[in-house]
Coordinates of N, CA and C in Angstrom, one line a residue:
X1 N -9.4 51.9 45.6 CA -10.2 51.5 44.6 C -9.6 50.6 43.9
X2 N -10.2 49.4 43.6 CA -9.6 48.3 42.8 C -10.6 48.2 41.5
X3 N -9.8 48.4 40.3 CA -10.4 48.4 39.1 C -10.3 46.9 38.6
X4 N -11.5 46.5 37.9 CA -11.6 45.2 37.3 C -11.9 45.3 35.8
X5 N -10.6 45.4 35.1 CA -10.9 45.6 33.4 C -11.4 44.3 32.9
X6 N -12.1 44.5 31.9 CA -12.7 43.4 31.1 C -12.6 43.7 29.5
X7 N -12.9 42.7 28.6 CA -12.6 43.0 27.4 C -13.7 43.8 26.7
X8 N -13.6 44.5 25.8 CA -14.5 45.2 24.9 C -14.8 44.5 23.7
X9 N -15.8 44.9 22.9 CA -16.1 44.3 21.6 C -15.0 44.5 20.6
X10 N -14.3 45.6 20.8 CA -13.2 45.9 19.9 C -12.1 45.0 20.1
X11 N -11.8 44.7 21.3 CA -10.6 43.9 21.6 C -10.9 42.4 21.3
X12 N -12.1 42.1 21.5 CA -12.6 40.6 21.1 C -12.3 40.4 19.5
X13 N -12.9 41.4 18.8 CA -12.8 41.1 17.2 C -11.5 41.3 16.7
X14 N -10.8 42.4 17.3 CA -9.3 42.5 16.7 C -8.6 41.4 17.1
X15 N -8.5 40.8 18.3 CA -7.8 39.6 18.6 C -8.2 38.5 17.7
X16 N -9.5 38.3 17.4 CA -10.0 37.1 16.6 C -9.5 37.3 15.1
X17 N -9.5 38.4 14.6 CA -9.1 38.7 13.2 C -7.5 38.5 13.2
X18 N -6.9 39.2 13.9 CA -5.4 39.0 14.0 C -4.9 37.6 14.3
X19 N -5.6 37.0 15.1 CA -5.2 35.6 15.2 C -5.5 34.7 14.1
X20 N -6.6 35.0 13.4 CA -6.7 34.2 12.1 C -5.9 34.5 11.1
X21 N -5.4 35.9 11.0 CA -4.4 36.2 9.9 C -3.0 35.6 10.3
X22 N -2.7 35.6 11.5 CA -1.3 35.0 11.8 C -1.3 33.5 11.6
X23 N -2.5 32.8 12.0 CA -2.8 31.4 11.9 C -2.4 31.1 10.5
X24 N -3.1 31.7 9.6 CA -2.9 31.4 8.3 C -1.4 31.5 7.5
X25 N -0.8 32.6 8.1 CA 0.6 33.0 7.7 C 1.5 31.8 8.2
X26 N 1.2 31.4 9.4 CA 2.3 30.5 10.1 C 1.9 29.0 9.3
X27 N 0.6 28.6 9.2 CA 0.3 27.2 8.5 C 0.9 27.4 7.2
X28 N 0.7 28.4 6.5 CA 1.3 28.4 5.1 C 2.8 28.4 5.0
X29 N 3.4 29.0 5.8 CA 5.0 28.9 5.9 C 5.4 27.4 6.4
X30 N 4.8 26.8 7.3 CA 5.0 25.5 7.6 C 4.7 24.4 6.6
X31 N 3.5 24.7 6.0 CA 3.3 23.7 4.8 C 4.2 23.7 3.7
X32 N 4.4 25.1 3.3 CA 5.4 25.2 2.2 C 6.9 24.6 2.4
X33 N 7.2 25.0 3.6 CA 8.7 24.4 4.0 C 8.7 22.9 4.0
X34 N 7.5 22.5 4.7 CA 7.6 20.9 4.8 C 7.5 20.3 3.4
X35 N 6.8 20.8 2.8 CA 6.4 20.3 1.3 C 7.7 20.3 0.5
X36 N 8.3 21.6 0.4 CA 9.4 21.6 -0.5 C 10.8 21.2 0.1
X37 N 11.0 21.2 1.5 CA 12.3 20.7 2.0 C 12.3 19.3 2.7
X38 N 11.1 19.0 3.1 CA 11.1 17.7 4.0 C 10.1 16.6 3.7
X39 N 9.8 16.7 2.2 CA 8.8 15.7 1.8 C 9.4 14.3 1.8
X40 N 8.7 13.5 2.3 CA 9.0 12.0 2.2 C 7.6 11.5 1.9
X41 N 7.6 10.5 0.9 CA 6.3 9.9 0.6 C 5.4 9.4 1.6
X42 N 6.0 8.8 2.7 CA 5.0 8.2 3.8 C 5.3 8.8 5.0
X43 N 5.6 10.1 5.1 CA 5.9 10.8 6.2 C 4.7 11.2 7.1
X44 N 5.0 11.1 8.3 CA 3.8 11.6 9.4 C 4.2 13.0 9.9
X45 N 5.1 13.6 9.4 CA 5.6 14.9 9.6 C 4.3 15.9 9.2
X46 N 3.6 15.6 8.2 CA 2.6 16.5 7.5 C 1.4 16.6 8.7
X47 N 1.4 15.5 9.5 CA 0.4 15.7 10.6 C 0.4 16.8 11.5
X48 N 1.7 17.4 11.6 CA 1.9 18.6 12.4 C 1.0 19.8 11.9
X49 N 0.8 19.8 10.5 CA 0.0 20.8 10.0 C -1.6 20.9 10.6
X50 N -2.1 19.7 10.8 CA -3.4 19.7 11.3 C -3.5 19.8 13.1
X51 N -2.3 19.8 13.7 CA -2.2 20.2 14.9 C -1.9 21.8 15.4
X52 N -1.4 22.4 14.3 CA -1.2 23.8 14.5 C -2.3 24.6 14.9
X53 N -3.6 24.5 14.3 CA -4.6 25.3 14.7 C -4.9 25.1 16.2
X54 N -4.9 23.8 16.5 CA -5.3 23.6 18.1 C -4.4 24.4 19.0
X55 N -3.1 24.2 18.7 CA -2.1 25.0 19.6 C -2.2 26.5 19.5
X56 N -2.4 26.9 18.3 CA -2.3 28.4 18.0 C -3.7 28.9 18.8
X57 N -4.8 28.5 18.6 CA -6.0 28.9 19.0 C -6.1 28.8 20.6
X58 N -5.4 27.6 21.2 CA -5.3 27.7 22.7 C -4.5 28.7 23.1
X59 N -3.3 29.1 22.5 CA -2.4 30.1 23.1 C -3.2 31.6 22.9
X60 N -3.9 31.7 21.7 CA -4.7 32.9 21.5 C -5.8 33.1 22.6
X61 N -6.4 32.1 23.0 CA -7.5 32.2 24.0 C -6.8 32.4 25.4
X62 N -5.6 31.7 25.6 CA -5.0 31.9 26.9 C -4.5 33.2 27.1
X63 N -4.0 33.8 25.9 CA -3.4 35.4 26.2 C -4.4 36.4 26.1
X64 N -5.5 36.1 25.5 CA -6.8 37.0 25.6 C -7.3 37.0 27.0
X65 N -7.5 35.7 27.4 CA -8.2 35.6 28.8 C -7.2 36.2 29.9
X66 N -5.9 36.1 29.9 CA -5.2 36.5 30.8 C -4.9 38.2 30.7
X67 N -5.0 38.7 29.5 CA -4.6 40.1 29.3 C -6.1 40.8 29.6
X68 N -7.2 40.3 29.0 CA -8.3 41.4 28.9 C -9.6 40.7 29.8
X69 N -9.5 39.5 30.1 CA -10.8 39.0 30.8 C -10.4 38.8 32.1
X70 N -11.2 39.8 33.1 CA -10.9 39.6 34.5 C -12.2 39.3 35.2
X71 N -13.4 39.3 34.4 CA -14.7 38.8 35.1 C -15.2 37.6 34.1
X72 N -16.4 37.6 33.8 CA -16.8 36.4 33.1 C -16.5 36.2 31.8
X73 N -16.1 35.1 31.4 CA -15.7 34.6 30.0 C -16.5 33.5 29.8
X74 N -17.7 33.5 29.1 CA -18.5 32.4 28.9 C -18.0 31.6 27.8
X75 N -18.6 30.2 27.8 CA -18.3 29.1 26.9 C -18.7 29.7 25.4
X76 N -19.7 30.4 25.2 CA -20.1 30.8 23.9 C -19.0 31.9 23.3
X77 N -18.5 32.6 24.1 CA -17.6 33.8 23.7 C -16.3 33.0 23.3
X78 N -15.8 32.1 24.2 CA -14.4 31.4 24.0 C -14.7 30.6 22.6
X79 N -15.8 29.8 22.5 CA -16.1 29.1 21.3 C -16.0 30.0 20.0
X80 N -16.9 31.2 20.1 CA -16.9 32.1 18.9 C -15.4 32.6 18.4
X81 N -14.7 32.9 19.5 CA -13.2 33.4 19.3 C -12.5 32.5 18.7
X82 N -12.4 31.3 19.0 CA -11.5 30.3 18.6 C -12.2 29.6 17.1
X83 N -13.3 29.6 17.0 CA -13.8 29.1 15.8 C -13.7 30.2 14.7
X84 N -14.0 31.4 15.0 CA -13.9 32.4 13.9 C -12.4 32.7 13.6
X85 N -11.5 32.8 14.4 CA -10.0 32.8 14.1 C -9.6 31.6 13.2
X86 N -10.2 30.5 13.8 CA -9.7 29.2 12.8 C -10.3 29.4 11.5
X87 N -11.4 29.8 11.4 CA -12.2 29.7 9.9 C -11.5 30.9 9.1
X88 N -11.1 32.0 9.7 CA -10.4 33.0 8.9 C -9.1 32.4 8.5
X89 N -8.4 31.8 9.3 CA -7.0 31.2 9.0 C -7.2 30.1 8.0
X90 N -8.3 29.4 8.2 CA -8.4 28.2 7.1 C -8.6 28.6 5.8
X91 N -9.6 29.7 5.6 CA -9.9 30.2 4.4 C -8.6 30.9 3.6
X92 N -7.9 31.6 4.4 CA -6.7 32.3 3.8 C -5.5 31.2 3.6
X93 N -5.5 30.2 4.4 CA -4.6 29.1 4.1 C -4.9 28.3 2.8
X94 N -6.2 28.0 2.7 CA -6.6 27.4 1.6 C -6.4 28.2 0.3
X95 N -6.4 29.5 0.5 CA -6.3 30.3 -0.6 C -4.8 30.4 -1.1
X96 N -4.0 30.4 -0.1 CA -2.5 30.4 -0.3 C -2.0 29.0 -0.9
X97 N -2.7 27.9 -0.6 CA -2.4 26.7 -1.1 C -2.7 26.7 -2.6
X98 N -3.9 27.0 -2.8 CA -4.3 27.3 -4.2 C -3.4 28.0 -5.2
X99 N -3.0 29.3 -4.7 CA -2.1 30.1 -5.4 C -0.7 29.2 -5.7
X100 N -0.2 28.6 -4.6 CA 1.0 28.1 -4.8 C 0.8 26.8 -5.7
X101 N -0.2 26.2 -5.6 CA -0.3 25.0 -6.7 C -0.6 25.5 -8.0
X102 N -1.4 26.5 -8.1 CA -1.8 26.9 -9.5 C -0.7 27.8 -10.1
X103 N 0.0 28.6 -9.5 CA 0.8 29.8 -10.1 C 2.2 29.6 -9.8
X104 N 2.6 29.0 -8.8 CA 4.1 28.9 -8.4 C 4.8 27.6 -8.5
X105 N 4.1 26.7 -9.2 CA 4.8 25.6 -9.7 C 4.8 24.4 -8.5
X106 N 4.0 24.5 -7.5 CA 3.9 23.4 -6.7 C 3.3 22.2 -7.3
X107 N 4.0 21.2 -7.3 CA 3.0 19.9 -7.9 C 2.8 18.8 -6.9
X108 N 1.8 18.2 -7.3 CA 1.5 17.0 -6.4 C 2.6 16.1 -6.5
X109 N 3.0 15.4 -5.5 CA 4.0 14.7 -5.7 C 3.6 13.0 -6.0
X110 N 2.3 12.9 -6.1 CA 1.8 11.7 -6.5 C 1.9 11.5 -8.0
X111 N 2.3 10.3 -8.7 CA 2.4 10.1 -10.0 C 1.1 10.2 -10.5
X112 N 0.8 11.4 -11.1 CA -0.6 11.5 -11.6 C -0.7 10.9 -13.1
X113 N 0.3 11.0 -13.8 CA 0.3 10.6 -15.2 C 0.0 9.2 -15.5
X114 N 0.5 8.3 -14.5 CA 0.2 6.8 -14.6 C -1.2 6.7 -14.1
X115 N -1.8 7.4 -13.2 CA -3.1 7.2 -12.7 C -4.2 7.6 -13.5
X116 N -4.0 8.5 -14.6 CA -5.3 8.9 -15.4 C -5.8 10.3 -15.1
X117 N -6.8 10.5 -15.8 CA -7.4 11.9 -15.7 C -8.3 12.1 -14.3
X118 N -8.7 11.1 -13.9 CA -9.7 11.3 -12.6 C -8.6 11.7 -11.5
X119 N -7.4 11.0 -11.4 CA -6.5 11.3 -10.2 C -6.0 12.8 -10.6
X120 N -5.9 13.2 -11.7 CA -5.3 14.6 -12.0 C -6.4 15.6 -11.6
X121 N -7.6 15.3 -11.8 CA -8.7 16.3 -11.3 C -8.9 16.2 -9.9
X122 N -8.6 15.0 -9.3 CA -8.7 15.1 -7.6 C -7.5 15.7 -7.0
X123 N -6.3 15.8 -7.8 CA -5.3 16.5 -7.2 C -4.9 17.8 -7.8
X124 N -6.0 18.4 -8.5 CA -5.9 19.9 -9.1 C -5.8 20.8 -8.1
X125 N -5.2 22.0 -8.3 CA -5.1 23.1 -7.3 C -6.4 23.4 -6.6
X126 N -7.5 23.5 -7.2 CA -8.8 23.9 -6.6 C -9.3 22.7 -5.9
X127 N -9.2 21.6 -6.3 CA -9.5 20.4 -5.4 C -8.6 20.4 -4.1
X128 N -7.4 20.4 -4.2 CA -6.5 20.6 -3.1 C -6.8 21.5 -2.0
X129 N -7.1 22.7 -2.6 CA -7.4 23.7 -1.6 C -8.7 23.6 -1.0
X130 N -9.7 23.1 -1.7 CA -11.2 22.9 -1.1 C -11.2 21.7 -0.1
X131 N -10.3 20.7 -0.4 CA -10.2 19.6 0.5 C -9.5 19.9 1.8
X132 N -8.6 20.9 1.7 CA -7.7 21.4 3.0 C -8.8 22.4 3.7
X133 N -9.6 23.0 2.9 CA -10.4 23.9 3.7 C -11.4 22.9 4.6
X134 N -12.0 22.0 3.8 CA -13.0 21.1 4.5 C -12.6 20.6 5.6
X135 N -11.2 20.0 5.5 CA -10.7 19.1 6.7 C -10.4 20.3 7.7
X136 N -9.7 21.3 7.4 CA -9.5 22.5 8.6 C -10.9 22.7 9.1
X137 N -11.9 23.0 8.5 CA -13.1 23.4 9.1 C -13.7 22.5 10.0
X138 N -13.7 21.2 9.8 CA -14.1 20.2 10.5 C -13.3 20.0 11.9
X139 N -12.0 20.1 11.6 CA -11.0 20.2 12.8 C -11.1 21.3 13.7
X140 N -11.4 22.5 13.2 CA -11.5 23.7 13.9 C -12.7 23.6 14.7
X141 N -13.8 23.1 14.3 CA -15.0 23.0 15.0 C -14.7 22.2 16.2
X142 N -14.3 20.9 16.1 CA -13.9 20.1 17.0 C -12.8 20.8 18.0
X143 N -11.8 21.5 17.5 CA -10.7 22.1 18.4 C -11.5 23.2 19.2
X144 N -12.3 23.8 18.5 CA -12.9 25.1 19.2 C -13.9 24.6 20.5
X145 N -14.5 23.5 20.2 CA -15.4 22.9 21.2 C -14.5 22.5 22.4
X146 N -13.4 22.0 22.3 CA -12.4 21.5 23.3 C -11.8 22.6 24.0
X147 N -11.3 23.6 23.3 CA -10.7 24.7 23.8 C -11.7 25.7 24.7
X148 N -12.9 25.9 24.2 CA -13.8 26.7 24.9 C -14.2 26.0 26.1
X149 N -14.3 24.7 26.2 CA -14.5 24.1 27.4 C -13.4 24.3 28.6
X150 N -12.3 24.5 28.1 CA -11.2 24.6 29.2 C -11.1 26.2 29.4
X151 N -11.5 27.0 28.2 CA -11.1 28.5 28.4 C -12.2 29.4 29.1
X152 N -13.4 28.7 29.4 CA -14.4 29.5 30.0 C -14.0 29.9 31.4
X153 N -14.5 31.1 31.8 CA -14.2 31.6 33.1 C -15.4 32.1 33.8
X154 N -15.8 31.6 34.9 CA -16.9 32.2 35.8 C -16.4 32.8 36.9
X155 N -17.1 33.9 37.4 CA -16.6 34.5 38.6 C -17.2 33.9 39.7

């Protein structure tokens, strides 16, 4: 008798939430390390922070699919898992960015005092966190669509 295991709802949601939490932790660590240790004014190194969710969500879906899915894994479920993991990670990452800018002394490296009040408002901790959230949500939507196309599995 051959058993064909497939995923349960609990496994799906647990994987989604844990992936989102770990994504936010990893993105926060990378961002803070890059910002504090490797900051150069015109560096393309910060572009890595926008590629981390794509790689992370791809690995999450690949592991989930290989470990739990032996039957059908439709496009909708693959999209939902990657999108919700990314949203959880983005919200928590934006919160961490806000806390570090507002309470732990991270400062914008742009010369704000020369540029006036508008620039200080545009680079305030809340504005920085909200802009990171918006950028990440848009990217995660695009990444989730791409990942779900390749992750779907039909029997």
